Coordinates of C-alpha atoms in Angstrom, one line a residue:
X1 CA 0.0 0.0 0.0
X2 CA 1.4 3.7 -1.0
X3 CA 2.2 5.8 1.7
X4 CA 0.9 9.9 2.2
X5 CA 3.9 10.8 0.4
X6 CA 4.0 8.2 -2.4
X7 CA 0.0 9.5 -3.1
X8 CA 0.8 13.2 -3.0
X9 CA 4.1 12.9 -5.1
X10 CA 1.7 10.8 -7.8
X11 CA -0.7 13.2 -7.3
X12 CA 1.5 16.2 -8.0
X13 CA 3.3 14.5 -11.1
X14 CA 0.1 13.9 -12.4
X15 CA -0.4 17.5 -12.5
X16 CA 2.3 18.4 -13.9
X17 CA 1.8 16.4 -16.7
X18 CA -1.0 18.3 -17.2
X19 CA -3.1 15.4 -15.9
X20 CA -5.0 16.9 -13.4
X21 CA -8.1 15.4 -14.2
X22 CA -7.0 11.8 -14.0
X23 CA -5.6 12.6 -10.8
X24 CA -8.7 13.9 -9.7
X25 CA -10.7 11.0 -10.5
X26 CA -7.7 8.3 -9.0
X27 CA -7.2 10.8 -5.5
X28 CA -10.5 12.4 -4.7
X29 CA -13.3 10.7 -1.9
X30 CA -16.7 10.6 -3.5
X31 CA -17.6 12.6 -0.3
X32 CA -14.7 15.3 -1.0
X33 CA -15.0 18.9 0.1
X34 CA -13.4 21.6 -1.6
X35 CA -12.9 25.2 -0.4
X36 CA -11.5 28.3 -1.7
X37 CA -9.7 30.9 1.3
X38 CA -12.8 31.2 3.6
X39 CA -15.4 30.9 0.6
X40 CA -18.4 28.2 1.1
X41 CA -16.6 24.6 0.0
X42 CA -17.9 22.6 -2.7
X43 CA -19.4 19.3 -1.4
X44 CA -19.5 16.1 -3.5
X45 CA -16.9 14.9 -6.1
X46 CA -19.5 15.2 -8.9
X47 CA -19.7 19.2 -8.6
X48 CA -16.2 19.2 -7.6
X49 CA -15.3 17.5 -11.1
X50 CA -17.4 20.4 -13.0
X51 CA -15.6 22.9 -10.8
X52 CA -12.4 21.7 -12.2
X53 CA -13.5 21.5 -15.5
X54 CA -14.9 25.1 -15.4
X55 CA -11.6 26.2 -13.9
X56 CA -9.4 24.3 -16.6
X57 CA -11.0 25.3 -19.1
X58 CA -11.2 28.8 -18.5
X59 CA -7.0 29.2 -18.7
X60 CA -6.1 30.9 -22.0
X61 CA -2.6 30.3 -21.7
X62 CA -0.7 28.4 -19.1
X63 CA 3.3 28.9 -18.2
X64 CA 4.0 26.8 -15.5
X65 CA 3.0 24.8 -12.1
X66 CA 5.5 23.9 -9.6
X67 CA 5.3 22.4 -6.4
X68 CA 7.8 24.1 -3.8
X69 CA 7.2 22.1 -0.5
X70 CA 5.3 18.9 0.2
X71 CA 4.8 17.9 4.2
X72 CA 2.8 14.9 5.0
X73 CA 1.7 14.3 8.6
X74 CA -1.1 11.9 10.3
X75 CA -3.7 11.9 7.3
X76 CA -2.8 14.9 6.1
X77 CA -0.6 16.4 3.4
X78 CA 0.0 19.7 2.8
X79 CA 1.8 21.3 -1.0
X80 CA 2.9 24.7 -1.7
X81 CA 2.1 25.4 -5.3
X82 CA 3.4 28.4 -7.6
X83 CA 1.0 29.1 -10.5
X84 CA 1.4 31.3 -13.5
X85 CA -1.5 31.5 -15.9
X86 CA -3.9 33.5 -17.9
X87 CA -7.4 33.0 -17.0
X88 CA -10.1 34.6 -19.4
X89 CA -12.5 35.7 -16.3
X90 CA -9.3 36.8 -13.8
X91 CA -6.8 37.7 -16.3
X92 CA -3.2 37.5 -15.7
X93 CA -2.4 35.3 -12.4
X94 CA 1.3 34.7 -10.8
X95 CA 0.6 33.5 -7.2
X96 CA 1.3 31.1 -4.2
X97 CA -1.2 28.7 -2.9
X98 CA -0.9 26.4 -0.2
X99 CA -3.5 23.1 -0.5
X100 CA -4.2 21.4 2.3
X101 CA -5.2 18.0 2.3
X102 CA -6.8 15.6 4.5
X103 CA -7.2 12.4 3.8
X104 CA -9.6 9.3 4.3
X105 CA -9.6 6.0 3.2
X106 CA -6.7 6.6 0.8
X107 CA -8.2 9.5 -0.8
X108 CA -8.8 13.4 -0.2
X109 CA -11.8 13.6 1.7
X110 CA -11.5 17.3 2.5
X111 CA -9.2 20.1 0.6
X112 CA -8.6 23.8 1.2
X113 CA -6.9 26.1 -0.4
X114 CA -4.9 29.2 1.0
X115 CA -4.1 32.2 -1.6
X116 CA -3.8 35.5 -1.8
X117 CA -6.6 36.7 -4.3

């Protein structure tokens, strides 16, 4: 069986291989909850997976993804992200974002993520 680490590293080389999706489907809890900073979370995978897709599809151009610190503790993982994209709604976007992750039964039961908007 994979350890935290071994799941997030997947899970973050997926991304970068502009797999996002795939890793979405593989690493997500049908139950997942997803929140924005302190905005109302998304419940469910199945309107998580159309927020994704709304959100992936709305990047006009896309320069890079990187992940700059990973720490995994007791069911929880926690990545430090730098993004760099064009969004056609938000416009130019350079940023740091921290996602943290908790996880259940092997997958990410609950997410948040922590930006400066």
């Amino acid at each position: 069986m994979a350890s935290l680490l071994e799941k997030i590293s997947d899970l973050n080389d997926l991304v970068l291989q502009g797999k996002a999706m795939d890793a979405f489907e593989k690493y997500y809890h049908q139950d997942v909850s997803m929140q924005e900073n302190e905005n109302q979370p998304t419940l469910g995978k199945e309107n998580n997976r159309e927020r994704e897709k709304e959100f992936f599809s709305s990047i006009v151009e896309f320069r890079g993804a990187k992940p700059l610190n990973v720490s995994v503790g007791e069911g929880v993982s926690m990545v430090e992200w730098h993004y760099d994209y064009n969004h056609k709604d938000w416009g130019e976007r350079n940023y740091t974002q921290v996602s943290v992750q908790e996880w259940k039964d092997g997958q990410i039961i609950r997410e948040k993520f922590y930006y400066n908007s």
